[in-house]
PDB file of C-alpha atoms in Angstrom:
ATOM      1  CA  MET T   1     151.671 119.019  73.764  1.00  0.00           C
ATOM      2  CA  SER T   2     154.556 116.856  72.525  1.00  0.00           C
ATOM      3  CA  ARG T   3     158.107 117.453  73.735  1.00  0.00           C
ATOM      4  CA  ILE T   4     159.260 116.858  70.167  1.00  0.00           C
ATOM      5  CA  GLY T   5     159.250 120.261  68.503  1.00  0.00           C
ATOM      6  CA  ASN T   6     159.744 120.896  64.808  1.00  0.00           C
ATOM      7  CA  ARG T   7     160.482 123.648  62.291  1.00  0.00           C
ATOM      8  CA  ILE T   8     158.442 122.247  59.413  1.00  0.00           C
ATOM      9  CA  ARG T   9     156.355 125.380  58.901  1.00  0.00           C
ATOM     10  CA  ARG T  10     159.509 127.566  58.857  1.00  0.00           C
ATOM     11  CA  LEU T  11     161.304 125.211  56.468  1.00  0.00           C
ATOM     12  CA  ARG T  12     158.316 125.124  54.127  1.00  0.00           C
ATOM     13  CA  PHE T  13     158.365 128.896  53.815  1.00  0.00           C
ATOM     14  CA  ASP T  14     162.135 128.879  53.371  1.00  0.00           C
ATOM     15  CA  HIS T  15     161.716 126.460  50.473  1.00  0.00           C
ATOM     16  CA  GLY T  16     159.712 128.667  48.171  1.00  0.00           C
ATOM     17  CA  GLU T  17     156.616 128.697  50.348  1.00  0.00           C
ATOM     18  CA  MET T  18     156.026 125.031  49.744  1.00  0.00           C
ATOM     19  CA  THR T  19     152.407 124.096  50.454  1.00  0.00           C
ATOM     20  CA  GLN T  20     151.376 121.480  52.996  1.00  0.00           C
ATOM     21  CA  GLU T  21     149.877 119.454  50.150  1.00  0.00           C
ATOM     22  CA  GLU T  22     153.165 119.549  48.235  1.00  0.00           C
ATOM     23  CA  LEU T  23     155.195 118.448  51.243  1.00  0.00           C
ATOM     24  CA  ALA T  24     152.687 115.688  52.001  1.00  0.00           C
ATOM     25  CA  SER T  25     152.951 114.457  48.439  1.00  0.00           C
ATOM     26  CA  ARG T  26     156.776 114.500  48.561  1.00  0.00           C
ATOM     27  CA  VAL T  27     157.041 112.549  51.804  1.00  0.00           C
ATOM     28  CA  GLY T  28     154.079 110.220  51.201  1.00  0.00           C
ATOM     29  CA  CYS T  29     151.576 111.207  53.849  1.00  0.00           C
ATOM     30  CA  THR T  30     148.301 113.112  54.013  1.00  0.00           C
ATOM     31  CA  ARG T  31     147.999 116.910  54.373  1.00  0.00           C
ATOM     32  CA  GLN T  32     146.176 116.332  57.674  1.00  0.00           C
ATOM     33  CA  THR T  33     149.308 114.674  59.075  1.00  0.00           C
ATOM     34  CA  ILE T  34     151.472 117.653  58.050  1.00  0.00           C
ATOM     35  CA  ILE T  35     148.958 119.954  59.792  1.00  0.00           C
ATOM     36  CA  ALA T  36     149.074 117.777  62.936  1.00  0.00           C
ATOM     37  CA  LEU T  37     152.895 117.759  62.837  1.00  0.00           C
ATOM     38  CA  GLU T  38     153.124 121.538  62.509  1.00  0.00           C
ATOM     39  CA  GLN T  39     150.730 121.978  65.415  1.00  0.00           C
ATOM     40  CA  GLY T  40     152.800 119.581  67.541  1.00  0.00           C
ATOM     41  CA  LYS T  41     149.858 117.199  67.837  1.00  0.00           C
ATOM     42  CA  TYR T  42     151.564 114.229  66.254  1.00  0.00           C
ATOM     43  CA  VAL T  43     155.032 112.718  66.551  1.00  0.00           C
ATOM     44  CA  PRO T  44     156.086 111.024  63.288  1.00  0.00           C
ATOM     45  CA  SER T  45     157.788 107.674  62.883  1.00  0.00           C
ATOM     46  CA  ILE T  46     161.563 107.760  62.388  1.00  0.00           C
ATOM     47  CA  GLU T  47     161.032 106.901  58.724  1.00  0.00           C
ATOM     48  CA  LEU T  48     158.638 109.782  58.076  1.00  0.00           C
ATOM     49  CA  ALA T  49     160.889 112.148  60.041  1.00  0.00           C
ATOM     50  CA  PHE T  50     163.828 111.206  57.782  1.00  0.00           C
ATOM     51  CA  ARG T  51     161.719 111.638  54.657  1.00  0.00           C
ATOM     52  CA  ILE T  52     160.677 115.125  55.791  1.00  0.00           C
ATOM     53  CA  ALA T  53     164.265 116.122  56.587  1.00  0.00           C
ATOM     54  CA  ARG T  54     165.494 114.810  53.217  1.00  0.00           C
ATOM     55  CA  SER T  55     162.738 116.624  51.342  1.00  0.00           C
ATOM     56  CA  PHE T  56     164.174 119.878  52.744  1.00  0.00           C
ATOM     57  CA  GLY T  57     167.786 118.725  52.229  1.00  0.00           C
ATOM     58  CA  VAL T  58     168.657 119.113  55.907  1.00  0.00           C
ATOM     59  CA  THR T  59     169.526 116.812  58.827  1.00  0.00           C
ATOM     60  CA  LEU T  60     166.941 115.326  61.145  1.00  0.00           C
ATOM     61  CA  GLU T  61     167.917 117.618  64.020  1.00  0.00           C
ATOM     62  CA  GLU T  62     167.485 120.695  61.875  1.00  0.00           C
ATOM     63  CA  VAL T  63     163.831 119.740  61.569  1.00  0.00           C
ATOM     64  CA  PHE T  64     163.033 118.055  64.890  1.00  0.00           C
ATOM     65  CA  GLN T  65     164.165 119.059  68.372  1.00  0.00           C
ATOM     66  CA  TYR T  66     163.777 117.107  71.566  1.00  0.00           C
ATOM     67  CA  GLU T  67     162.827 119.414  74.411  1.00  0.00           C
ATOM     68  CA  ALA T  68     164.033 117.557  77.508  1.00  0.00           C
ATOM     69  CA  GLU T  69     162.272 118.211  80.830  1.00  0.00           C
ATOM     70  CA  SER T  70     164.331 120.415  83.119  1.00  0.00           C
TER      71      SER T  70
ATOM     72  CA  MET J   1     138.949 116.212  57.805  1.00  0.00           C
ATOM     73  CA  ALA J   2     141.067 113.142  56.984  1.00  0.00           C
ATOM     74  CA  PRO J   3     139.575 110.683  54.429  1.00  0.00           C
ATOM     75  CA  LEU J   4     139.546 107.897  57.017  1.00  0.00           C
ATOM     76  CA  GLN J   5     137.755 110.164  59.477  1.00  0.00           C
ATOM     77  CA  LYS J   6     135.102 110.904  56.841  1.00  0.00           C
ATOM     78  CA  ARG J   7     134.674 107.192  56.180  1.00  0.00           C
ATOM     79  CA  ALA J   8     134.279 106.572  59.924  1.00  0.00           C
ATOM     80  CA  TRP J   9     131.459 109.139  60.069  1.00  0.00           C
ATOM     81  CA  TYR J  10     129.725 107.436  57.097  1.00  0.00           C
ATOM     82  CA  SER J  11     130.128 104.022  58.761  1.00  0.00           C
ATOM     83  CA  LEU J  12     128.735 105.371  62.014  1.00  0.00           C
ATOM     84  CA  ILE J  13     125.671 106.727  60.198  1.00  0.00           C
ATOM     85  CA  ILE J  14     125.236 103.423  58.289  1.00  0.00           C
ATOM     86  CA  GLY J  15     125.516 101.509  61.581  1.00  0.00           C
ATOM     87  CA  ILE J  16     122.903 103.696  63.262  1.00  0.00           C
ATOM     88  CA  VAL J  17     120.543 103.367  60.253  1.00  0.00           C
ATOM     89  CA  LEU J  18     120.980  99.552  60.226  1.00  0.00           C
ATOM     90  CA  THR J  19     120.225  99.467  63.958  1.00  0.00           C
ATOM     91  CA  GLY J  20     117.081 101.532  63.380  1.00  0.00           C
ATOM     92  CA  VAL J  21     115.954  99.281  60.520  1.00  0.00           C
ATOM     93  CA  LEU J  22     116.539  96.138  62.583  1.00  0.00           C
ATOM     94  CA  VAL J  23     114.684  97.505  65.610  1.00  0.00           C
ATOM     95  CA  ALA J  24     111.820  98.737  63.395  1.00  0.00           C
ATOM     96  CA  PHE J  25     111.500  95.306  61.725  1.00  0.00           C
ATOM     97  CA  LEU J  26     111.434  93.578  65.087  1.00  0.00           C
ATOM     98  CA  VAL J  27     108.840  95.985  66.462  1.00  0.00           C
ATOM     99  CA  ILE J  28     106.628  95.617  63.351  1.00  0.00           C
ATOM    100  CA  LYS J  29     106.911  91.813  63.238  1.00  0.00           C
ATOM    101  CA  GLY J  30     106.617  91.561  66.984  1.00  0.00           C
ATOM    102  CA  ASP J  31     108.485  88.281  67.276  1.00  0.00           C
ATOM    103  CA  VAL J  32     111.892  87.019  66.189  1.00  0.00           C
ATOM    104  CA  THR J  33     110.486  83.715  64.915  1.00  0.00           C
ATOM    105  CA  ALA J  34     107.927  85.455  62.658  1.00  0.00           C
ATOM    106  CA  PHE J  35     110.642  87.659  61.226  1.00  0.00           C
ATOM    107  CA  PHE J  36     112.397  84.729  59.480  1.00  0.00           C
ATOM    108  CA  ALA J  37     109.337  82.574  58.721  1.00  0.00           C
ATOM    109  CA  ASP J  38     109.102  83.608  55.046  1.00  0.00           C
ATOM    110  CA  GLU J  39     111.514  81.446  53.027  1.00  0.00           C
ATOM    111  CA  ASN J  40     112.223  84.030  50.300  1.00  0.00           C
ATOM    112  CA  MET J  41     112.828  86.723  52.889  1.00  0.00           C
ATOM    113  CA  ARG J  42     115.233  84.391  54.672  1.00  0.00           C
ATOM    114  CA  TYR J  43     117.334  83.827  51.526  1.00  0.00           C
ATOM    115  CA  ILE J  44     117.382  87.562  50.747  1.00  0.00           C
ATOM    116  CA  LEU J  45     118.584  88.238  54.276  1.00  0.00           C
ATOM    117  CA  TYR J  46     121.325  85.579  53.971  1.00  0.00           C
ATOM    118  CA  ALA J  47     122.579  87.360  50.850  1.00  0.00           C
ATOM    119  CA  VAL J  48     122.459  90.709  52.643  1.00  0.00           C
ATOM    120  CA  TRP J  49     124.357  89.405  55.695  1.00  0.00           C
ATOM    121  CA  ILE J  50     127.143  88.045  53.504  1.00  0.00           C
ATOM    122  CA  GLY J  51     127.068  90.865  50.939  1.00  0.00           C
ATOM    123  CA  VAL J  52     127.166  93.825  53.324  1.00  0.00           C
ATOM    124  CA  PRO J  53     130.312  92.735  55.235  1.00  0.00           C
ATOM    125  CA  LEU J  54     131.973  91.772  51.934  1.00  0.00           C
ATOM    126  CA  ILE J  55     131.285  95.187  50.364  1.00  0.00           C
ATOM    127  CA  TYR J  56     132.354  96.892  53.601  1.00  0.00           C
ATOM    128  CA  TRP J  57     135.610  94.901  53.657  1.00  0.00           C
ATOM    129  CA  ILE J  58     136.325  95.709  49.980  1.00  0.00           C
ATOM    130  CA  LEU J  59     135.687  99.443  50.566  1.00  0.00           C
ATOM    131  CA  VAL J  60     138.004  99.448  53.602  1.00  0.00           C
ATOM    132  CA  ASP J  61     140.673  97.603  51.637  1.00  0.00           C
ATOM    133  CA  ILE J  62     140.438 100.083  48.734  1.00  0.00           C
ATOM    134  CA  THR J  63     140.792 102.996  51.175  1.00  0.00           C
ATOM    135  CA  LEU J  64     143.792 101.420  52.887  1.00  0.00           C
ATOM    136  CA  ARG J  65     145.589 100.788  49.580  1.00  0.00           C
ATOM    137  CA  LYS J  66     145.553 104.444  48.483  1.00  0.00           C
ATOM    138  CA  PRO J  67     148.716 106.175  49.789  1.00  0.00           C
ATOM    139  CA  THR J  68     147.162 109.625  49.388  1.00  0.00           C
ATOM    140  CA  GLN J  69     144.134 108.590  51.450  1.00  0.00           C
ATOM    141  CA  ILE J  70     145.826 107.031  54.423  1.00  0.00           C
ATOM    142  CA  ASP J  71     149.233 107.252  56.082  1.00  0.00           C
ATOM    143  CA  GLU J  72     151.044 106.082  59.223  1.00  0.00           C
ATOM    144  CA  ARG J  73     148.976 108.313  61.523  1.00  0.00           C
ATOM    145  CA  ASP J  74     145.721 106.869  60.160  1.00  0.00           C
ATOM    146  CA  LYS J  75     147.074 103.310  60.352  1.00  0.00           C
ATOM    147  CA  HIS J  76     148.001 103.894  63.997  1.00  0.00           C
ATOM    148  CA  ILE J  77     144.426 105.045  64.692  1.00  0.00           C
ATOM    149  CA  ILE J  78     142.948 102.032  62.842  1.00  0.00           C
ATOM    150  CA  GLU J  79     145.112  99.651  64.884  1.00  0.00           C
ATOM    151  CA  LYS J  80     143.910 101.230  68.118  1.00  0.00           C
ATOM    152  CA  SER J  81     140.272 101.158  66.996  1.00  0.00           C
ATOM    153  CA  GLY J  82     140.592  97.387  66.533  1.00  0.00           C
ATOM    154  CA  LYS J  83     140.790  97.011  70.308  1.00  0.00           C
ATOM    155  CA  ALA J  84     137.474  98.842  70.796  1.00  0.00           C
ATOM    156  CA  GLN J  85     135.944  96.728  68.037  1.00  0.00           C
ATOM    157  CA  TRP J  86     137.146  93.456  69.578  1.00  0.00           C
ATOM    158  CA  MET J  87     135.917  94.433  73.054  1.00  0.00           C
ATOM    159  CA  ALA J  88     132.495  95.457  71.723  1.00  0.00           C
ATOM    160  CA  VAL J  89     132.083  92.168  69.833  1.00  0.00           C
ATOM    161  CA  VAL J  90     133.114  90.078  72.854  1.00  0.00           C
ATOM    162  CA  PHE J  91     130.786  91.977  75.209  1.00  0.00           C
ATOM    163  CA  SER J  92     127.849  91.773  72.795  1.00  0.00           C
ATOM    164  CA  LEU J  93     128.335  88.002  72.435  1.00  0.00           C
ATOM    165  CA  ALA J  94     128.533  87.691  76.218  1.00  0.00           C
ATOM    166  CA  ALA J  95     125.315  89.705  76.559  1.00  0.00           C
ATOM    167  CA  TRP J  96     123.541  87.458  74.010  1.00  0.00           C
ATOM    168  CA  THR J  97     124.778  84.308  75.768  1.00  0.00           C
ATOM    169  CA  ILE J  98     123.655  85.469  79.207  1.00  0.00           C
ATOM    170  CA  ALA J  99     120.276  86.766  77.968  1.00  0.00           C
ATOM    171  CA  LEU J 100     119.416  83.642  75.932  1.00  0.00           C
ATOM    172  CA  THR J 101     120.588  81.302  78.684  1.00  0.00           C
ATOM    173  CA  GLU J 102     118.420  83.062  81.249  1.00  0.00           C
ATOM    174  CA  VAL J 103     115.334  83.238  79.002  1.00  0.00           C
ATOM    175  CA  TYR J 104     115.491  79.695  77.544  1.00  0.00           C
ATOM    176  CA  ARG J 105     117.122  77.804  80.407  1.00  0.00           C
ATOM    177  CA  GLU J 106     113.912  75.957  81.290  1.00  0.00           C
ATOM    178  CA  GLN J 107     113.227  74.837  77.691  1.00  0.00           C
ATOM    179  CA  ARG J 108     116.858  73.705  77.230  1.00  0.00           C
ATOM    180  CA  GLN J 109     116.760  75.000  73.610  1.00  0.00           C
ATOM    181  CA  VAL J 110     117.039  78.350  71.838  1.00  0.00           C
ATOM    182  CA  PRO J 111     115.013  79.190  68.648  1.00  0.00           C
ATOM    183  CA  VAL J 112     117.269  78.939  65.601  1.00  0.00           C
ATOM    184  CA  ASP J 113     116.142  82.420  64.451  1.00  0.00           C
ATOM    185  CA  PHE J 114     118.361  83.952  67.088  1.00  0.00           C
ATOM    186  CA  LEU J 115     121.479  82.823  65.197  1.00  0.00           C
ATOM    187  CA  THR J 116     120.788  85.331  62.418  1.00  0.00           C
ATOM    188  CA  LEU J 117     119.867  88.007  64.897  1.00  0.00           C
ATOM    189  CA  ILE J 118     123.124  87.451  66.785  1.00  0.00           C
ATOM    190  CA  LEU J 119     125.117  87.671  63.537  1.00  0.00           C
ATOM    191  CA  VAL J 120     123.389  90.886  62.460  1.00  0.00           C
ATOM    192  CA  SER J 121     123.715  92.561  65.837  1.00  0.00           C
ATOM    193  CA  VAL J 122     127.410  91.640  66.104  1.00  0.00           C
ATOM    194  CA  LEU J 123     128.079  92.969  62.583  1.00  0.00           C
ATOM    195  CA  ILE J 124     126.358  96.246  63.396  1.00  0.00           C
ATOM    196  CA  ILE J 125     128.124  96.545  66.753  1.00  0.00           C
ATOM    197  CA  SER J 126     131.436  95.821  65.044  1.00  0.00           C
ATOM    198  CA  ILE J 127     130.885  98.605  62.474  1.00  0.00           C
ATOM    199  CA  LEU J 128     129.747 101.055  65.158  1.00  0.00           C
ATOM    200  CA  ALA J 129     132.639 100.224  67.507  1.00  0.00           C
ATOM    201  CA  GLN J 130     135.283 100.584  64.782  1.00  0.00           C
ATOM    202  CA  SER J 131     133.857 103.923  63.642  1.00  0.00           C
ATOM    203  CA  PHE J 132     133.639 105.130  67.227  1.00  0.00           C
ATOM    204  CA  GLY J 133     137.235 103.976  67.863  1.00  0.00           C
ATOM    205  CA  ILE J 134     138.539 105.794  64.772  1.00  0.00           C
ATOM    206  CA  LEU J 135     136.680 109.018  65.599  1.00  0.00           C
ATOM    207  CA  THR J 136     137.877 108.870  69.212  1.00  0.00           C
ATOM    208  CA  GLY J 137     141.433 108.329  67.947  1.00  0.00           C
ATOM    209  CA  TYR J 138     141.303 111.487  65.818  1.00  0.00           C
ATOM    210  CA  TRP J 139     139.707 113.408  68.668  1.00  0.00           C
ATOM    211  CA  ARG J 140     142.515 112.334  71.018  1.00  0.00           C
ATOM    212  CA  ILE J 141     145.246 113.286  68.542  1.00  0.00           C
ATOM    213  CA  ASN J 142     143.645 116.663  67.884  1.00  0.00           C
ATOM    214  CA  ARG J 143     143.203 117.317  71.605  1.00  0.00           C
ATOM    215  CA  ASP J 144     146.810 116.788  72.632  1.00  0.00           C
ATOM    216  CA  VAL J 145     149.669 114.291  72.464  1.00  0.00           C
TER     217      VAL J 145
END
């Protein structure tokens, strides 16, 4: 699994239970990519990461976390 | 399933069917030279060889232009599949070159009918390799990152 974690699923529910389809449409990607992101199976480009953060009105680090190896 | 993944499955099936049709034709006709002897058949086949890749290219282009159909993850997979496609084409051309050189070395000439056969086989291999590359790309992403 990726060492880049994210809170997309949590943020979706906090924003009126936004659907994956709705988020995908807002940020300009497919629903399959949102699913892959939530499952930690895909690391987005910086651009897509910013678009996701902005769609929730939060900073990048409130969405994505880098889990450094100890 | 992602739209691109679906398209890759369709392409894979089309590639396998085309391979089957080609092999069946060759088995029925028995000889490559007899296969292209009929003039009308030859012109029809020329149209097919140009038409099929053109339609395929247009369909791919239409898919790639739709933002709801394809995104950065899909584009990344397509880019990677290009490597598999390129390798498959190069190896198939190498195989043709070696085989024809070994078979027709004594005669010092290769029947012209093989040109069409080489084109068709490379087109089919290209379609199969790209589809396989795309499907492998999705499989890898879904497995782990």
